[in-house]
Structures are given as C-alpha cells and as structure tokens.
C-alpha cells in the first residue's frame, strides 16, 4: 500500500469540485444522447455513450480512491484506507472499459465482429486482474498509457484509410486529450510523484475545458 | 454512379415515403418506391416494426397499410441532427 500522503482540505475541496463538474458533463453526454440511440440503435452511438458513462463512474471512483489514500482515523478499527485496493480495482475496470469503448466507437465499422462488447469487458477484466495482483496505481498508469498508444495508432490508421472531415480530426484530438487527462489524473495519484497544487489545479481547469468542448460538440446536434 | 445509401439513410427514405403518402401506404408500393430488393426490404421492414418506427394496420376489407408511429415521425425530424452527430464524432 502506498505511503499516506498529507491531507490538504483545500486540495480535497478542489478535487470534489473538479470531479463534480467532470461527472456532470459525462452524465449529460450519456443521458442527452439516449433519444438518438433509442431511435437508431446505432452501434457507434452505443459505444460512444458507454465510454462516457464509464468515464463518469471512473471519475467518481477516483475521488473515492483519493479519499481512501488520504483519510484514516487511527482511533477506529475500521478505516476507509482499507478500501484503497478495492477502489483501485473498480477504477481500473471502469476506466479501461471507458477507454476501450471509446476506441471501438471510431473503429467498430472496420472490425467485423459481433462480440465487441464482450471483448471490451473481457479485456477490462484481464487488465483489472493485473492490477489486483500488483495493487499498484503505477501499473494501472502504464497499462492505460498502452491503451492510449493503441487508441492513437488506430485513430491515425483509420483516419488515413478513409476520407475524414476537419471536424472529425478535431474530435479525435479531443478524444486524445480526454484520455491524456484521465491518465494524468491517475498518474498524479501514484506515490513518488509530487505535483504542486497550483500545477494540478491548472491541469484540471484545462481538462475541464476539453470535457466542456466535447459536451458542446454533442449538444450542438441534440436539438 | 450514385453513392450506396447507408442504413440510416435507407430507414429515413422508407419513413419519408410513408410520410409523403399521407402516412398510409400499402407494403407493395412502399417496396417499389424504396428502391430495395425484396429481401433487403423485408429485413428493413422487420427492423422498423421491431423498433416501433412503423406499424402495420388492416382496413375493414383486410388490406394492409403501413403507417408511421410517433417514433417514426421523431426519426424523420431528427434525422439531420443524427447524421451530423455521427459524422462529427466519426461513429
């Protein structure tokens, strides 16, 4: 288990505000796209919605992960710190699933398989088993860096294969920044890495701009 | 050569044909106007019925008519946005 870091109430307050805004934006994307999915049953929309639902859950669980790292009561037998490994497992599972579904949302047309959802769950379980065995947020970061590289390569490969509009290139850039934001958020939790609070706050503001831009692009088409 | 229609476009075309015929058309003219093979048309027809976008009615003489449901009208009105959304996010 990582060493217990210093509990800063202001930083924790910022984390709560940041998580609340991010989760609200992701849930808004998920719920506002419900109608067009219901009308079309389009697979790409299904993967897209799933990705944002699981990102919302991951950000919520990440907050619990922070709480379980920094909060403990020495007088109590039962400590919230004991939940760190469990929180890490759930964060690992839901965030991996979110990343994989986002990759599938742009590649499903080129992959001739009817079992992509099952495959996404199996791959997430496999990655989570690795986290379960190592109990390390660092390993989670490395695994998800791998997923980010896969997402980038597939994004570039399928972008060259077909003619794409300028808009869709912008969208892929936003996806890249979305995944990068998540990775930095997890990386900041790993022991041994110290980030000044101001730098964390600046990064969080920038990532909220990315989430807001994605939500704006979604809401433009949902009249 | 005209571009092959995608699935959403075919659905939109079928629903538009019904709408333009005062929301009531027999299956055979619908098949003819939709420019699909009878097997493809059969698949789409089943899909649209299952998705509750169209429904089949019978008049007192036992003749079948196809009409749009509220969902079907909703699909037509939202089609432009659905296509825009899919294209924007490369889905």
PDB file of N, CA, C and O in Angstrom, chain A residues 111-176:
ATOM      1  N   UNK A 111     -14.009  -3.298 -37.809  1.00  0.00           N
ATOM      2  CA  UNK A 111     -13.780  -4.592 -37.147  1.00  0.00           C
ATOM      3  C   UNK A 111     -15.031  -5.434 -37.326  1.00  0.00           C
ATOM      4  O   UNK A 111     -16.098  -5.086 -36.820  1.00  0.00           O
ATOM      5  N   UNK A 112     -14.892  -6.508 -38.069  1.00  0.00           N
ATOM      6  CA  UNK A 112     -16.070  -7.322 -38.356  1.00  0.00           C
ATOM      7  C   UNK A 112     -16.288  -8.352 -37.237  1.00  0.00           C
ATOM      8  O   UNK A 112     -15.950  -9.506 -37.368  1.00  0.00           O
ATOM      9  N   UNK A 113     -16.814  -7.861 -36.132  1.00  0.00           N
ATOM     10  CA  UNK A 113     -17.115  -8.791 -35.039  1.00  0.00           C
ATOM     11  C   UNK A 113     -18.418  -8.371 -34.359  1.00  0.00           C
ATOM     12  O   UNK A 113     -18.679  -7.181 -34.199  1.00  0.00           O
ATOM     13  N   UNK A 114     -19.173  -9.377 -33.971  1.00  0.00           N
ATOM     14  CA  UNK A 114     -20.440  -9.099 -33.296  1.00  0.00           C
ATOM     15  C   UNK A 114     -20.250  -9.100 -31.780  1.00  0.00           C
ATOM     16  O   UNK A 114     -21.192  -8.868 -31.037  1.00  0.00           O
ATOM     17  N   UNK A 115     -19.031  -9.416 -31.343  1.00  0.00           N
ATOM     18  CA  UNK A 115     -18.826  -9.598 -29.902  1.00  0.00           C
ATOM     19  C   UNK A 115     -17.914  -8.533 -29.304  1.00  0.00           C
ATOM     20  O   UNK A 115     -17.158  -8.815 -28.376  1.00  0.00           O
ATOM     21  N   UNK A 116     -17.995  -7.319 -29.845  1.00  0.00           N
ATOM     22  CA  UNK A 116     -17.082  -6.270 -29.366  1.00  0.00           C
ATOM     23  C   UNK A 116     -17.344  -5.895 -27.907  1.00  0.00           C
ATOM     24  O   UNK A 116     -16.401  -5.628 -27.155  1.00  0.00           O
ATOM     25  N   UNK A 117     -18.617  -5.890 -27.504  1.00  0.00           N
ATOM     26  CA  UNK A 117     -18.941  -5.520 -26.113  1.00  0.00           C
ATOM     27  C   UNK A 117     -18.342  -6.548 -25.155  1.00  0.00           C
ATOM     28  O   UNK A 117     -17.704  -6.187 -24.158  1.00  0.00           O
ATOM     29  N   UNK A 118     -18.534  -7.812 -25.503  1.00  0.00           N
ATOM     30  CA  UNK A 118     -17.988  -8.904 -24.681  1.00  0.00           C
ATOM     31  C   UNK A 118     -16.468  -8.799 -24.618  1.00  0.00           C
ATOM     32  O   UNK A 118     -15.856  -8.925 -23.548  1.00  0.00           O
ATOM     33  N   UNK A 119     -15.857  -8.527 -25.765  1.00  0.00           N
ATOM     34  CA  UNK A 119     -14.405  -8.399 -25.854  1.00  0.00           C
ATOM     35  C   UNK A 119     -13.911  -7.252 -24.956  1.00  0.00           C
ATOM     36  O   UNK A 119     -12.912  -7.382 -24.254  1.00  0.00           O
ATOM     37  N   UNK A 120     -14.661  -6.119 -24.982  1.00  0.00           N
ATOM     38  CA  UNK A 120     -14.284  -4.955 -24.160  1.00  0.00           C
ATOM     39  C   UNK A 120     -14.311  -5.326 -22.673  1.00  0.00           C
ATOM     40  O   UNK A 120     -13.390  -4.984 -21.920  1.00  0.00           O
ATOM     41  N   UNK A 121     -15.358  -6.060 -22.263  1.00  0.00           N
ATOM     42  CA  UNK A 121     -15.459  -6.465 -20.852  1.00  0.00           C
ATOM     43  C   UNK A 121     -14.340  -7.443 -20.475  1.00  0.00           C
ATOM     44  O   UNK A 121     -13.720  -7.298 -19.423  1.00  0.00           O
ATOM     45  N   UNK A 122     -14.080  -8.403 -21.360  1.00  0.00           N
ATOM     46  CA  UNK A 122     -13.041  -9.402 -21.068  1.00  0.00           C
ATOM     47  C   UNK A 122     -11.658  -8.758 -20.943  1.00  0.00           C
ATOM     48  O   UNK A 122     -10.905  -9.073 -20.026  1.00  0.00           O
ATOM     49  N   UNK A 123     -11.371  -7.834 -21.861  1.00  0.00           N
ATOM     50  CA  UNK A 123     -10.074  -7.149 -21.826  1.00  0.00           C
ATOM     51  C   UNK A 123      -9.940  -6.317 -20.549  1.00  0.00           C
ATOM     52  O   UNK A 123      -8.879  -6.307 -19.903  1.00  0.00           O
ATOM     53  N   UNK A 124     -11.046  -5.656 -20.163  1.00  0.00           N
ATOM     54  CA  UNK A 124     -11.023  -4.843 -18.931  1.00  0.00           C
ATOM     55  C   UNK A 124     -10.820  -5.728 -17.709  1.00  0.00           C
ATOM     56  O   UNK A 124     -10.082  -5.365 -16.788  1.00  0.00           O
ATOM     57  N   UNK A 125     -11.464  -6.900 -17.704  1.00  0.00           N
ATOM     58  CA  UNK A 125     -11.300  -7.839 -16.581  1.00  0.00           C
ATOM     59  C   UNK A 125      -9.849  -8.298 -16.511  1.00  0.00           C
ATOM     60  O   UNK A 125      -9.240  -8.319 -15.437  1.00  0.00           O
ATOM     61  N   UNK A 126      -9.281  -8.609 -17.673  1.00  0.00           N
ATOM     62  CA  UNK A 126      -7.893  -9.075 -17.741  1.00  0.00           C
ATOM     63  C   UNK A 126      -6.937  -8.015 -17.173  1.00  0.00           C
ATOM     64  O   UNK A 126      -6.061  -8.327 -16.356  1.00  0.00           O
ATOM     65  N   UNK A 127      -7.143  -6.767 -17.602  1.00  0.00           N
ATOM     66  CA  UNK A 127      -6.282  -5.679 -17.117  1.00  0.00           C
ATOM     67  C   UNK A 127      -6.474  -5.480 -15.613  1.00  0.00           C
ATOM     68  O   UNK A 127      -5.525  -5.208 -14.880  1.00  0.00           O
ATOM     69  N   UNK A 128      -7.733  -5.657 -15.160  1.00  0.00           N
ATOM     70  CA  UNK A 128      -8.026  -5.486 -13.732  1.00  0.00           C
ATOM     71  C   UNK A 128      -7.377  -6.586 -12.897  1.00  0.00           C
ATOM     72  O   UNK A 128      -6.939  -6.323 -11.772  1.00  0.00           O
ATOM     73  N   UNK A 129      -7.307  -7.782 -13.461  1.00  0.00           N
ATOM     74  CA  UNK A 129      -6.649  -8.887 -12.730  1.00  0.00           C
ATOM     75  C   UNK A 129      -5.171  -8.530 -12.486  1.00  0.00           C
ATOM     76  O   UNK A 129      -4.636  -8.763 -11.401  1.00  0.00           O
ATOM     77  N   UNK A 130      -4.547  -7.898 -13.489  1.00  0.00           N
ATOM     78  CA  UNK A 130      -3.139  -7.482 -13.326  1.00  0.00           C
ATOM     79  C   UNK A 130      -3.029  -6.472 -12.171  1.00  0.00           C
ATOM     80  O   UNK A 130      -2.132  -6.557 -11.334  1.00  0.00           O
ATOM     81  N   UNK A 131      -3.998  -5.540 -12.131  1.00  0.00           N
ATOM     82  CA  UNK A 131      -3.992  -4.525 -11.055  1.00  0.00           C
ATOM     83  C   UNK A 131      -4.253  -5.199  -9.697  1.00  0.00           C
ATOM     84  O   UNK A 131      -3.640  -4.847  -8.692  1.00  0.00           O
ATOM     85  N   UNK A 132      -5.153  -6.190  -9.707  1.00  0.00           N
ATOM     86  CA  UNK A 132      -5.485  -6.925  -8.481  1.00  0.00           C
ATOM     87  C   UNK A 132      -4.233  -7.612  -7.921  1.00  0.00           C
ATOM     88  O   UNK A 132      -3.995  -7.613  -6.711  1.00  0.00           O
ATOM     89  N   UNK A 133      -3.428  -8.161  -8.818  1.00  0.00           N
ATOM     90  CA  UNK A 133      -2.229  -8.885  -8.392  1.00  0.00           C
ATOM     91  C   UNK A 133      -1.112  -7.941  -7.938  1.00  0.00           C
ATOM     92  O   UNK A 133      -0.330  -8.276  -7.059  1.00  0.00           O
ATOM     93  N   UNK A 134      -1.068  -6.755  -8.553  1.00  0.00           N
ATOM     94  CA  UNK A 134       0.039  -5.838  -8.224  1.00  0.00           C
ATOM     95  C   UNK A 134      -0.355  -4.770  -7.205  1.00  0.00           C
ATOM     96  O   UNK A 134       0.518  -4.218  -6.532  1.00  0.00           O
ATOM     97  N   UNK A 135      -1.679  -4.445  -7.160  1.00  0.00           N
ATOM     98  CA  UNK A 135      -2.210  -3.406  -6.267  1.00  0.00           C
ATOM     99  C   UNK A 135      -1.425  -2.095  -6.407  1.00  0.00           C
ATOM    100  O   UNK A 135      -1.059  -1.453  -5.427  1.00  0.00           O
ATOM    101  N   UNK A 136      -1.173  -1.721  -7.666  1.00  0.00           N
ATOM    102  CA  UNK A 136      -0.348  -0.545  -7.885  1.00  0.00           C
ATOM    103  C   UNK A 136      -0.995   0.409  -8.893  1.00  0.00           C
ATOM    104  O   UNK A 136      -1.249   0.030 -10.035  1.00  0.00           O
ATOM    105  N   UNK A 137      -1.218   1.675  -8.466  1.00  0.00           N
ATOM    106  CA  UNK A 137      -1.735   2.655  -9.436  1.00  0.00           C
ATOM    107  C   UNK A 137      -0.724   2.942 -10.547  1.00  0.00           C
ATOM    108  O   UNK A 137      -1.101   3.351 -11.646  1.00  0.00           O
ATOM    109  N   UNK A 138       0.574   2.711 -10.250  1.00  0.00           N
ATOM    110  CA  UNK A 138       1.603   2.933 -11.279  1.00  0.00           C
ATOM    111  C   UNK A 138       1.417   1.969 -12.449  1.00  0.00           C
ATOM    112  O   UNK A 138       1.491   2.365 -13.604  1.00  0.00           O
ATOM    113  N   UNK A 139       1.152   0.691 -12.112  1.00  0.00           N
ATOM    114  CA  UNK A 139       0.948  -0.321 -13.162  1.00  0.00           C
ATOM    115  C   UNK A 139      -0.291   0.067 -13.978  1.00  0.00           C
ATOM    116  O   UNK A 139      -0.304  -0.053 -15.205  1.00  0.00           O
ATOM    117  N   UNK A 140      -1.329   0.553 -13.271  1.00  0.00           N
ATOM    118  CA  UNK A 140      -2.546   0.990 -13.973  1.00  0.00           C
ATOM    119  C   UNK A 140      -2.210   2.088 -14.981  1.00  0.00           C
ATOM    120  O   UNK A 140      -2.685   2.070 -16.118  1.00  0.00           O
ATOM    121  N   UNK A 141      -1.366   3.029 -14.542  1.00  0.00           N
ATOM    122  CA  UNK A 141      -0.969   4.113 -15.449  1.00  0.00           C
ATOM    123  C   UNK A 141      -0.245   3.559 -16.670  1.00  0.00           C
ATOM    124  O   UNK A 141      -0.562   3.936 -17.797  1.00  0.00           O
ATOM    125  N   UNK A 142       0.690   2.627 -16.445  1.00  0.00           N
ATOM    126  CA  UNK A 142       1.458   2.071 -17.572  1.00  0.00           C
ATOM    127  C   UNK A 142       0.524   1.327 -18.550  1.00  0.00           C
ATOM    128  O   UNK A 142       0.650   1.470 -19.765  1.00  0.00           O
ATOM    129  N   UNK A 143      -0.396   0.547 -17.985  1.00  0.00           N
ATOM    130  CA  UNK A 143      -1.326  -0.210 -18.847  1.00  0.00           C
ATOM    131  C   UNK A 143      -2.171   0.761 -19.674  1.00  0.00           C
ATOM    132  O   UNK A 143      -2.352   0.582 -20.882  1.00  0.00           O
ATOM    133  N   UNK A 144      -2.635   1.798 -19.016  1.00  0.00           N
ATOM    134  CA  UNK A 144      -3.514   2.722 -19.737  1.00  0.00           C
ATOM    135  C   UNK A 144      -2.741   3.631 -20.697  1.00  0.00           C
ATOM    136  O   UNK A 144      -3.306   4.093 -21.682  1.00  0.00           O
ATOM    137  N   UNK A 145      -1.448   3.840 -20.444  1.00  0.00           N
ATOM    138  CA  UNK A 145      -0.604   4.532 -21.438  1.00  0.00           C
ATOM    139  C   UNK A 145      -0.582   3.667 -22.703  1.00  0.00           C
ATOM    140  O   UNK A 145      -0.701   4.174 -23.824  1.00  0.00           O
ATOM    141  N   UNK A 146      -0.478   2.339 -22.489  1.00  0.00           N
ATOM    142  CA  UNK A 146      -0.511   1.391 -23.610  1.00  0.00           C
ATOM    143  C   UNK A 146      -1.812   1.529 -24.393  1.00  0.00           C
ATOM    144  O   UNK A 146      -1.810   1.593 -25.626  1.00  0.00           O
ATOM    145  N   UNK A 147      -2.931   1.639 -23.668  1.00  0.00           N
ATOM    146  CA  UNK A 147      -4.235   1.791 -24.344  1.00  0.00           C
ATOM    147  C   UNK A 147      -4.300   3.114 -25.105  1.00  0.00           C
ATOM    148  O   UNK A 147      -4.862   3.185 -26.200  1.00  0.00           O
ATOM    149  N   UNK A 148      -3.712   4.166 -24.520  1.00  0.00           N
ATOM    150  CA  UNK A 148      -3.694   5.474 -25.190  1.00  0.00           C
ATOM    151  C   UNK A 148      -2.901   5.388 -26.491  1.00  0.00           C
ATOM    152  O   UNK A 148      -3.318   5.933 -27.522  1.00  0.00           O
ATOM    153  N   UNK A 149      -1.772   4.666 -26.450  1.00  0.00           N
ATOM    154  CA  UNK A 149      -0.948   4.499 -27.661  1.00  0.00           C
ATOM    155  C   UNK A 149      -1.755   3.727 -28.720  1.00  0.00           C
ATOM    156  O   UNK A 149      -1.799   4.125 -29.880  1.00  0.00           O
ATOM    157  N   UNK A 150      -2.431   2.653 -28.286  1.00  0.00           N
ATOM    158  CA  UNK A 150      -3.261   1.865 -29.215  1.00  0.00           C
ATOM    159  C   UNK A 150      -4.342   2.760 -29.826  1.00  0.00           C
ATOM    160  O   UNK A 150      -4.564   2.759 -31.050  1.00  0.00           O
ATOM    161  N   UNK A 151      -4.999   3.558 -28.971  1.00  0.00           N
ATOM    162  CA  UNK A 151      -6.071   4.447 -29.448  1.00  0.00           C
ATOM    163  C   UNK A 151      -5.530   5.437 -30.471  1.00  0.00           C
ATOM    164  O   UNK A 151      -6.158   5.682 -31.511  1.00  0.00           O
ATOM    165  N   UNK A 152      -4.337   5.995 -30.197  1.00  0.00           N
ATOM    166  CA  UNK A 152      -3.756   6.987 -31.107  1.00  0.00           C
ATOM    167  C   UNK A 152      -3.401   6.345 -32.443  1.00  0.00           C
ATOM    168  O   UNK A 152      -3.720   6.899 -33.506  1.00  0.00           O
ATOM    169  N   UNK A 153      -2.767   5.169 -32.382  1.00  0.00           N
ATOM    170  CA  UNK A 153      -2.366   4.474 -33.621  1.00  0.00           C
ATOM    171  C   UNK A 153      -3.610   4.131 -34.457  1.00  0.00           C
ATOM    172  O   UNK A 153      -3.652   4.397 -35.664  1.00  0.00           O
ATOM    173  N   UNK A 154      -4.632   3.583 -33.789  1.00  0.00           N
ATOM    174  CA  UNK A 154      -5.855   3.214 -34.523  1.00  0.00           C
ATOM    175  C   UNK A 154      -6.535   4.454 -35.093  1.00  0.00           C
ATOM    176  O   UNK A 154      -7.037   4.440 -36.216  1.00  0.00           O
ATOM    177  N   UNK A 155      -6.538   5.532 -34.301  1.00  0.00           N
ATOM    178  CA  UNK A 155      -7.136   6.796 -34.755  1.00  0.00           C
ATOM    179  C   UNK A 155      -6.457   7.301 -36.011  1.00  0.00           C
ATOM    180  O   UNK A 155      -7.110   7.698 -36.977  1.00  0.00           O
ATOM    181  N   UNK A 156      -5.115   7.260 -36.031  1.00  0.00           N
ATOM    182  CA  UNK A 156      -4.362   7.733 -37.200  1.00  0.00           C
ATOM    183  C   UNK A 156      -4.563   6.765 -38.368  1.00  0.00           C
ATOM    184  O   UNK A 156      -4.829   7.186 -39.489  1.00  0.00           O
ATOM    185  N   UNK A 157      -4.499   5.457 -38.087  1.00  0.00           N
ATOM    186  CA  UNK A 157      -4.614   4.446 -39.142  1.00  0.00           C
ATOM    187  C   UNK A 157      -5.975   4.548 -39.850  1.00  0.00           C
ATOM    188  O   UNK A 157      -6.046   4.643 -41.067  1.00  0.00           O
ATOM    189  N   UNK A 158      -7.050   4.573 -39.082  1.00  0.00           N
ATOM    190  CA  UNK A 158      -8.376   4.622 -39.700  1.00  0.00           C
ATOM    191  C   UNK A 158      -8.689   5.999 -40.266  1.00  0.00           C
ATOM    192  O   UNK A 158      -9.562   6.150 -41.095  1.00  0.00           O
ATOM    193  N   UNK A 159      -7.967   7.005 -39.808  1.00  0.00           N
ATOM    194  CA  UNK A 159      -8.153   8.346 -40.346  1.00  0.00           C
ATOM    195  C   UNK A 159      -7.561   8.443 -41.747  1.00  0.00           C
ATOM    196  O   UNK A 159      -8.115   9.087 -42.620  1.00  0.00           O
ATOM    197  N   UNK A 160      -6.418   7.754 -41.953  1.00  0.00           N
ATOM    198  CA  UNK A 160      -5.782   7.783 -43.274  1.00  0.00           C
ATOM    199  C   UNK A 160      -6.524   6.892 -44.268  1.00  0.00           C
ATOM    200  O   UNK A 160      -6.518   7.154 -45.454  1.00  0.00           O
ATOM    201  N   UNK A 161      -7.155   5.854 -43.728  1.00  0.00           N
ATOM    202  CA  UNK A 161      -7.805   4.868 -44.583  1.00  0.00           C
ATOM    203  C   UNK A 161      -9.035   5.441 -45.299  1.00  0.00           C
ATOM    204  O   UNK A 161      -9.349   5.085 -46.405  1.00  0.00           O
ATOM    205  N   UNK A 162      -9.719   6.320 -44.599  1.00  0.00           N
ATOM    206  CA  UNK A 162     -10.931   6.887 -45.175  1.00  0.00           C
ATOM    207  C   UNK A 162     -10.826   8.407 -45.178  1.00  0.00           C
ATOM    208  O   UNK A 162     -10.075   8.988 -44.403  1.00  0.00           O
ATOM    209  N   UNK A 163     -11.608   9.029 -46.032  1.00  0.00           N
ATOM    210  CA  UNK A 163     -11.614  10.492 -46.080  1.00  0.00           C
ATOM    211  C   UNK A 163     -12.342  11.024 -44.867  1.00  0.00           C
ATOM    212  O   UNK A 163     -13.460  10.639 -44.582  1.00  0.00           O
ATOM    213  N   UNK A 164     -11.716  11.912 -44.137  1.00  0.00           N
ATOM    214  CA  UNK A 164     -12.335  12.436 -42.925  1.00  0.00           C
ATOM    215  C   UNK A 164     -12.437  13.955 -42.987  1.00  0.00           C
ATOM    216  O   UNK A 164     -11.606  14.622 -43.576  1.00  0.00           O
ATOM    217  N   UNK A 165     -13.461  14.465 -42.352  1.00  0.00           N
ATOM    218  CA  UNK A 165     -13.629  15.904 -42.331  1.00  0.00           C
ATOM    219  C   UNK A 165     -12.713  16.524 -41.273  1.00  0.00           C
ATOM    220  O   UNK A 165     -12.187  15.838 -40.402  1.00  0.00           O
ATOM    221  N   UNK A 166     -12.560  17.848 -41.382  1.00  0.00           N
ATOM    222  CA  UNK A 166     -11.734  18.586 -40.426  1.00  0.00           C
ATOM    223  C   UNK A 166     -12.324  18.430 -39.024  1.00  0.00           C
ATOM    224  O   UNK A 166     -11.604  18.313 -38.034  1.00  0.00           O
ATOM    225  N   UNK A 167     -13.664  18.369 -38.993  1.00  0.00           N
ATOM    226  CA  UNK A 167     -14.368  18.249 -37.714  1.00  0.00           C
ATOM    227  C   UNK A 167     -14.005  16.953 -36.996  1.00  0.00           C
ATOM    228  O   UNK A 167     -13.806  16.926 -35.788  1.00  0.00           O
ATOM    229  N   UNK A 168     -13.954  15.861 -37.780  1.00  0.00           N
ATOM    230  CA  UNK A 168     -13.676  14.579 -37.128  1.00  0.00           C
ATOM    231  C   UNK A 168     -12.222  14.514 -36.640  1.00  0.00           C
ATOM    232  O   UNK A 168     -11.940  13.840 -35.656  1.00  0.00           O
ATOM    233  N   UNK A 169     -11.308  15.239 -37.315  1.00  0.00           N
ATOM    234  CA  UNK A 169      -9.914  15.295 -36.843  1.00  0.00           C
ATOM    235  C   UNK A 169      -9.872  16.051 -35.511  1.00  0.00           C
ATOM    236  O   UNK A 169      -9.194  15.638 -34.567  1.00  0.00           O
ATOM    237  N   UNK A 170     -10.663  17.139 -35.441  1.00  0.00           N
ATOM    238  CA  UNK A 170     -10.749  17.892 -34.170  1.00  0.00           C
ATOM    239  C   UNK A 170     -11.278  16.985 -33.060  1.00  0.00           C
ATOM    240  O   UNK A 170     -10.788  16.998 -31.928  1.00  0.00           O
ATOM    241  N   UNK A 171     -12.284  16.165 -33.410  1.00  0.00           N
ATOM    242  CA  UNK A 171     -12.878  15.268 -32.426  1.00  0.00           C
ATOM    243  C   UNK A 171     -11.842  14.269 -31.922  1.00  0.00           C
ATOM    244  O   UNK A 171     -11.757  14.014 -30.726  1.00  0.00           O
ATOM    245  N   UNK A 172     -11.039  13.731 -32.854  1.00  0.00           N
ATOM    246  CA  UNK A 172     -10.009  12.778 -32.441  1.00  0.00           C
ATOM    247  C   UNK A 172      -8.967  13.427 -31.536  1.00  0.00           C
ATOM    248  O   UNK A 172      -8.473  12.817 -30.600  1.00  0.00           O
ATOM    249  N   UNK A 173      -8.664  14.691 -31.793  1.00  0.00           N
ATOM    250  CA  UNK A 173      -7.744  15.434 -30.926  1.00  0.00           C
ATOM    251  C   UNK A 173      -8.348  15.560 -29.526  1.00  0.00           C
ATOM    252  O   UNK A 173      -7.657  15.387 -28.522  1.00  0.00           O
ATOM    253  N   UNK A 174      -9.657  15.860 -29.483  1.00  0.00           N
ATOM    254  CA  UNK A 174     -10.331  15.989 -28.183  1.00  0.00           C
ATOM    255  C   UNK A 174     -10.343  14.648 -27.444  1.00  0.00           C
ATOM    256  O   UNK A 174     -10.148  14.602 -26.230  1.00  0.00           O
ATOM    257  N   UNK A 175     -10.547  13.563 -28.183  1.00  0.00           N
ATOM    258  CA  UNK A 175     -10.518  12.218 -27.574  1.00  0.00           C
ATOM    259  C   UNK A 175      -9.143  11.960 -26.970  1.00  0.00           C
ATOM    260  O   UNK A 175      -9.022  11.429 -25.870  1.00  0.00           O
ATOM    261  N   UNK A 176      -8.110  12.334 -27.743  1.00  0.00           N
ATOM    262  CA  UNK A 176      -6.739  12.123 -27.275  1.00  0.00           C
ATOM    263  C   UNK A 176      -6.517  12.889 -25.965  1.00  0.00           C
ATOM    264  O   UNK A 176      -5.980  12.353 -24.995  1.00  0.00           O
TER     265      UNK A 176
END
